[in-house]
Tab-separated table of C-alpha atoms and ligand atoms in Angstrom:
chain	number	residue	atom	x	y	z
A	1467	MET	CA	13.845	10.518	11.888
A	1468	THR	CA	11.221	8.125	13.114
A	1469	ARG	CA	8.527	7.189	10.684
A	1470	ARG	CA	5.149	6.155	12.066
A	1471	ALA	CA	4.402	2.665	10.786
A	1472	LEU	CA	1.349	2.221	8.578
A	1473	VAL	CA	-0.390	-1.144	8.809
A	1474	ALA	CA	-3.035	-1.462	6.124
A	1475	GLY	CA	-5.571	-4.114	5.201
A	1476	ASN	CA	-6.164	-4.659	1.502
A	1477	TRP	CA	-9.442	-6.518	1.490
A	1478	LYS	CA	-9.284	-7.080	-2.292
A	1479	MET	CA	-12.535	-8.518	-3.783
A	1480	ASN	CA	-13.648	-10.161	-0.545
A	1481	LEU	CA	-16.371	-9.857	2.118
A	1482	ASP	CA	-19.949	-8.635	1.802
A	1483	ARG	CA	-21.568	-5.532	3.216
A	1484	GLU	CA	-22.293	-7.026	6.600
A	1485	ARG	CA	-18.885	-8.649	7.046
A	1486	ALA	CA	-17.076	-5.552	5.802
A	1487	THR	CA	-18.771	-3.259	8.314
A	1488	ALA	CA	-18.372	-5.839	11.105
A	1489	LEU	CA	-14.648	-6.108	10.334
A	1490	ALA	CA	-14.278	-2.312	10.421
A	1491	ARG	CA	-16.150	-2.167	13.731
A	1492	GLY	CA	-14.026	-4.943	15.204
A	1493	ILE	CA	-10.794	-3.182	14.200
A	1494	LEU	CA	-12.080	0.092	15.618
A	1495	GLU	CA	-13.087	-1.464	18.925
A	1496	GLY	CA	-9.920	-3.514	19.273
A	1497	SER	CA	-7.356	-0.828	18.470
A	1498	SER	CA	-5.930	1.646	20.939
A	1499	GLY	CA	-5.273	4.556	18.593
A	1500	ASP	CA	-1.586	4.783	19.439
A	1501	GLY	CA	1.222	2.771	17.929
A	1502	ALA	CA	0.985	2.134	14.197
A	1503	GLU	CA	-1.379	4.072	11.968
A	1504	ILE	CA	-4.138	1.816	10.604
A	1505	ALA	CA	-5.868	1.951	7.227
A	1506	VAL	CA	-8.324	-0.344	5.474
A	1507	PHE	CA	-9.019	-0.737	1.766
A	1508	PRO	CA	-12.506	-2.203	1.251
A	1509	PRO	CA	-14.063	-2.921	-2.146
A	1510	PHE	CA	-15.403	0.348	-3.645
A	1511	VAL	CA	-19.041	-0.547	-3.065
A	1512	TYR	CA	-18.517	-0.879	0.693
A	1513	LEU	CA	-16.354	2.226	1.138
A	1514	ASP	CA	-19.251	4.417	2.149
A	1515	ALA	CA	-20.561	1.947	4.743
A	1516	VAL	CA	-17.071	1.324	6.154
A	1517	GLY	CA	-16.342	5.060	6.204
A	1518	ARG	CA	-19.461	5.626	8.312
A	1519	VAL	CA	-18.231	3.079	10.853
A	1520	LEU	CA	-14.766	4.640	11.016
A	1521	GLU	CA	-15.598	8.352	10.751
A	1522	SER	CA	-14.125	10.520	13.507
A	1523	SER	CA	-11.793	7.658	14.422
A	1524	PRO	CA	-8.024	7.592	13.821
A	1525	ILE	CA	-8.450	4.700	11.374
A	1526	ALA	CA	-8.160	5.714	7.737
A	1527	TRP	CA	-9.759	4.142	4.696
A	1528	GLY	CA	-9.017	4.220	1.004
A	1529	GLY	CA	-9.647	2.827	-2.466
A	1530	GLN	CA	-7.882	-0.180	-3.964
A	1531	ASN	CA	-7.456	1.571	-7.313
A	1532	MET	CA	-8.551	4.714	-9.173
A	1533	HIS	CA	-8.617	6.241	-12.637
A	1534	PHE	CA	-6.314	9.166	-13.450
A	1535	ALA	CA	-9.101	11.346	-14.879
A	1536	THR	CA	-11.352	13.299	-12.547
A	1537	SER	CA	-14.509	12.407	-14.501
A	1538	GLY	CA	-15.618	11.371	-17.952
A	1539	ALA	CA	-16.654	8.503	-20.198
A	1540	PHE	CA	-14.717	5.722	-18.431
A	1541	THR	CA	-17.298	3.017	-17.803
A	1542	GLY	CA	-16.682	1.058	-14.629
A	1543	GLU	CA	-13.960	3.357	-13.304
A	1544	ILE	CA	-13.736	5.439	-10.115
A	1545	SER	CA	-11.970	8.816	-9.850
A	1546	GLY	CA	-9.826	10.320	-7.109
A	1547	PRO	CA	-12.391	13.021	-6.255
A	1548	MET	CA	-15.024	10.285	-5.845
A	1549	LEU	CA	-12.797	8.644	-3.241
A	1550	THR	CA	-12.159	11.883	-1.345
A	1551	ASP	CA	-15.896	12.506	-1.483
A	1552	LEU	CA	-16.291	9.342	0.610
A	1553	GLY	CA	-13.682	10.485	3.109
A	1554	ALA	CA	-10.857	8.302	1.768
A	1555	ARG	CA	-7.341	9.363	2.784
A	1556	TYR	CA	-5.382	6.776	0.779
A	1557	VAL	CA	-5.502	4.925	-2.517
A	1558	ILE	CA	-3.528	1.843	-3.566
A	1559	VAL	CA	-1.927	2.369	-6.968
A	1560	GLY	CA	-0.109	-0.181	-9.115
A	1561	HIS	CA	-0.903	-3.254	-7.045
A	1562	SER	CA	0.691	-6.282	-8.701
A	1563	GLU	CA	-2.764	-7.702	-9.435
A	1564	ARG	CA	-3.530	-4.509	-11.382
A	1565	ARG	CA	-0.202	-4.689	-13.213
A	1566	HIS	CA	-0.182	-8.421	-13.940
A	1567	VAL	CA	-3.854	-9.445	-14.125
A	1568	PHE	CA	-5.226	-6.245	-15.648
A	1569	GLY	CA	-2.163	-5.219	-17.653
A	1570	GLU	CA	-1.564	-1.793	-16.116
A	1571	SER	CA	1.684	-0.282	-17.349
A	1572	ALA	CA	4.189	1.534	-15.157
A	1573	GLU	CA	3.424	4.688	-17.142
A	1574	LEU	CA	-0.306	4.399	-16.371
A	1575	VAL	CA	0.509	3.823	-12.695
A	1576	GLY	CA	2.554	7.053	-12.710
A	1577	ARG	CA	-0.416	9.011	-14.057
A	1578	LYS	CA	-2.561	7.589	-11.256
A	1579	VAL	CA	-0.016	8.560	-8.580
A	1580	ALA	CA	-0.018	12.160	-9.825
A	1581	ALA	CA	-3.824	12.196	-10.056
A	1582	ALA	CA	-4.138	10.825	-6.529
A	1583	PHE	CA	-2.116	13.728	-5.086
A	1584	GLU	CA	-4.092	16.123	-7.274
A	1585	ALA	CA	-7.294	14.799	-5.663
A	1586	GLY	CA	-5.883	15.176	-2.145
A	1587	LEU	CA	-5.243	11.470	-1.604
A	1588	VAL	CA	-2.047	9.783	-0.456
A	1589	PRO	CA	-1.096	7.075	-2.952
A	1590	VAL	CA	0.301	3.753	-1.758
A	1591	LEU	CA	2.524	2.927	-4.724
A	1592	CYS	CA	3.140	-0.818	-5.002
A	1593	VAL	CA	6.280	-2.216	-6.573
A	1594	GLY	CA	7.627	-5.748	-6.739
A	1595	GLU	CA	9.341	-8.351	-8.870
A	1596	THR	CA	8.106	-11.726	-10.141
A	1597	ILE	CA	9.921	-14.918	-9.197
A	1598	GLU	CA	11.460	-15.118	-12.687
A	1599	GLN	CA	12.808	-11.584	-12.349
A	1600	ARG	CA	14.242	-12.365	-8.898
A	1601	ARG	CA	15.915	-15.534	-10.184
A	1602	ALA	CA	17.380	-13.568	-13.080
A	1603	GLY	CA	18.890	-11.065	-10.636
A	1604	GLU	CA	16.636	-8.272	-11.922
A	1605	THR	CA	14.897	-7.308	-8.667
A	1606	ARG	CA	16.584	-3.918	-8.201
A	1607	GLN	CA	16.206	-2.952	-11.824
A	1608	VAL	CA	12.490	-3.888	-11.822
A	1609	VAL	CA	11.536	-2.079	-8.621
A	1610	PHE	CA	13.655	0.991	-9.466
A	1611	ASP	CA	11.942	1.253	-12.838
A	1612	GLN	CA	8.471	0.893	-11.295
A	1613	LEU	CA	9.376	3.524	-8.705
A	1614	ALA	CA	10.872	5.922	-11.276
A	1615	GLN	CA	7.812	5.757	-13.518
A	1616	GLY	CA	5.531	5.863	-10.480
A	1617	VAL	CA	6.893	9.190	-9.209
A	1618	ALA	CA	7.562	10.720	-12.638
A	1619	GLY	CA	4.699	13.219	-12.401
A	1620	ILE	CA	4.902	14.389	-8.780
A	1621	THR	CA	6.725	17.204	-6.986
A	1622	PRO	CA	9.358	16.657	-4.260
A	1623	GLU	CA	6.865	18.086	-1.734
A	1624	GLN	CA	4.309	15.451	-2.759
A	1625	ALA	CA	6.952	12.720	-2.683
A	1626	GLU	CA	7.498	13.293	1.055
A	1627	LYS	CA	3.931	12.152	1.699
A	1628	LEU	CA	4.084	9.136	-0.595
A	1629	VAL	CA	3.776	5.613	0.748
A	1630	VAL	CA	5.634	2.876	-1.146
A	1631	ALA	CA	4.689	-0.785	-0.715
A	1632	TYR	CA	7.264	-3.409	-1.638
A	1633	GLU	CA	5.295	-6.509	-2.530
A	1634	PRO	CA	7.299	-9.282	-4.167
A	1635	VAL	CA	4.791	-10.900	-6.549
A	1636	TRP	CA	5.952	-14.385	-5.554
A	1637	ALA	CA	5.009	-13.713	-1.918
A	1638	ILE	CA	1.462	-12.481	-2.514
A	1639	GLY	CA	-1.219	-14.926	-1.441
A	1640	THR	CA	1.248	-17.812	-1.636
A	1641	GLY	CA	2.062	-18.249	2.041
A	1642	GLU	CA	5.692	-17.725	1.049
A	1643	THR	CA	7.150	-14.575	2.645
A	1644	ALA	CA	10.360	-12.787	1.867
A	1645	THR	CA	12.739	-13.317	4.764
A	1646	PRO	CA	13.250	-10.211	6.907
A	1647	GLU	CA	16.754	-9.934	5.387
A	1648	GLN	CA	15.487	-10.248	1.794
A	1649	ALA	CA	12.818	-7.619	2.437
A	1650	GLN	CA	15.156	-5.236	4.290
A	1651	GLU	CA	17.668	-5.425	1.433
A	1652	VAL	CA	15.112	-4.276	-1.139
A	1653	HIS	CA	13.669	-1.650	1.234
A	1654	ALA	CA	17.139	-0.209	1.805
A	1655	ASP	CA	17.721	-0.191	-1.978
A	1656	LEU	CA	14.423	1.646	-2.495
A	1657	ARG	CA	15.317	4.224	0.153
A	1658	GLY	CA	18.717	4.628	-1.456
A	1659	TRP	CA	17.062	5.304	-4.799
A	1660	LEU	CA	14.741	7.863	-3.173
A	1661	THR	CA	17.745	9.535	-1.513
A	1662	GLU	CA	19.458	9.967	-4.884
A	1663	ARG	CA	16.305	11.142	-6.586
A	1664	TYR	CA	15.214	13.593	-3.856
A	1665	SER	CA	17.313	14.049	-0.720
A	1666	ARG	CA	18.213	12.213	2.459
A	1667	GLU	CA	15.512	14.158	4.342
A	1668	THR	CA	12.781	13.323	1.851
A	1669	ALA	CA	13.785	9.660	1.630
A	1670	ALA	CA	13.791	9.468	5.436
A	1671	ARG	CA	10.180	10.656	5.522
A	1672	ILE	CA	8.751	8.244	2.936
A	1673	ARG	CA	7.175	5.163	4.460
A	1674	ILE	CA	7.962	1.875	2.746
A	1675	GLN	CA	5.588	-0.945	3.651
A	1676	TYR	CA	6.219	-4.630	3.083
A	1677	GLY	CA	3.457	-6.821	1.675
A	1678	GLY	CA	3.181	-10.497	0.766
A	1679	SER	CA	1.857	-13.192	3.123
A	1680	VAL	CA	2.311	-11.044	6.235
A	1681	LYS	CA	0.806	-12.933	9.187
A	1682	PRO	CA	0.875	-12.596	12.979
A	1683	SER	CA	3.650	-15.217	13.073
A	1684	ASN	CA	6.088	-13.326	10.812
A	1685	ALA	CA	5.052	-9.683	11.276
A	1686	ALA	CA	7.231	-8.741	14.250
A	1687	GLU	CA	10.441	-9.894	12.593
A	1688	LEU	CA	9.659	-8.122	9.339
A	1689	LEU	CA	8.526	-4.924	11.034
A	1690	ALA	CA	11.634	-4.812	13.218
A	1691	GLN	CA	13.793	-4.132	10.135
A	1692	ASP	CA	15.185	-0.589	9.867
A	1693	ASP	CA	13.604	0.274	6.527
A	1694	ILE	CA	10.284	-1.568	6.889
A	1695	ASP	CA	7.710	0.998	7.960
A	1696	GLY	CA	4.568	-1.061	8.129
A	1697	ALA	CA	2.719	-3.771	6.270
A	1698	LEU	CA	0.198	-4.054	3.462
A	1699	VAL	CA	-1.790	-7.125	4.416
A	1700	GLY	CA	-4.115	-9.188	2.242
A	1701	GLY	CA	-5.466	-12.481	3.580
A	1702	ALA	CA	-4.627	-11.883	7.234
A	1703	SER	CA	-6.459	-8.532	7.179
A	1704	LEU	CA	-9.844	-10.229	6.721
A	1705	GLU	CA	-10.087	-11.292	10.364
A	1706	VAL	CA	-10.067	-8.800	13.254
A	1707	GLU	CA	-7.791	-10.892	15.430
A	1708	SER	CA	-5.037	-11.594	12.915
A	1709	PHE	CA	-5.050	-8.029	11.585
A	1710	LEU	CA	-4.813	-6.492	15.057
A	1711	ALA	CA	-2.020	-8.902	15.964
A	1712	ILE	CA	-0.047	-7.514	13.006
A	1713	VAL	CA	-0.849	-3.948	14.088
A	1714	ALA	CA	0.443	-4.792	17.579
A	1715	ALA	CA	3.617	-6.279	16.082
A	1716	ALA	CA	4.448	-2.880	14.561
A	1717	ARG	CA	5.175	-1.341	17.965
B	501	13P	P1	-1.450	-11.472	1.050
B	501	13P	O1	-1.174	-10.879	2.404
B	501	13P	O2	-2.748	-12.218	0.981
B	501	13P	O3	-0.271	-12.242	0.535
B	501	13P	O4	-1.632	-10.235	0.037
B	501	13P	C1	-0.681	-9.232	0.021
B	501	13P	C2	-1.182	-8.111	-0.810
B	501	13P	O5	-1.287	-8.218	-2.009
B	501	13P	C3	-1.569	-6.857	-0.128
B	501	13P	O6	-1.787	-5.843	-1.043
């Protein structure tokens, strides 16, 4: 089973309206449409403008987070239906910055994953260990637990469409990347867990991206690993050239 790689840019809280739309336009003009699937995750306030640039193109866009409720008294939050209303196909859920900076629990992340599918979005469920957890030999236990709670509320049919992103916390924004072997080992463990939980067929369909200081210089080696099905890119996704070089490396 060949999985189509997904290379995604998580723009985090960066750019302004003009730079966000220019970046989207640059990616659109510089990409061929074949090879890896491309998605971008702009800040909420620029989603509409970016969506207008990318509409009727093969490039997808999505939210960096969402609330699990469809509407209500949740000041400052954004719902899944609001994202689909803007043409979003994906939503990042459980990014390590949400878990560690904003205190989101694995249980809350699971509710968001279920709500994303409910809204017609494909969640990109992020998992990853801290450096202390890795040093203590707890990596598998940590990512399995995040995955288990993440998928707790979804059906096997929904699980087939899920995207998982393995992002070791110690590799995010630090310039330090997991080696291709370190990443592949965790990706294979995650696919093994998914095989036990669902089936070999389902696990073979689920794309598992790697994220954490992915750059043009290390992308090809990482993406050549059997169980690495794309990249979730932060810093290097903010420039057209470096992002497209990573997309090209996914061939
Ligand atoms: P960097 O590529 O900047 O390390 O960020 C990775 C990330 O968090 C993507 O979601």
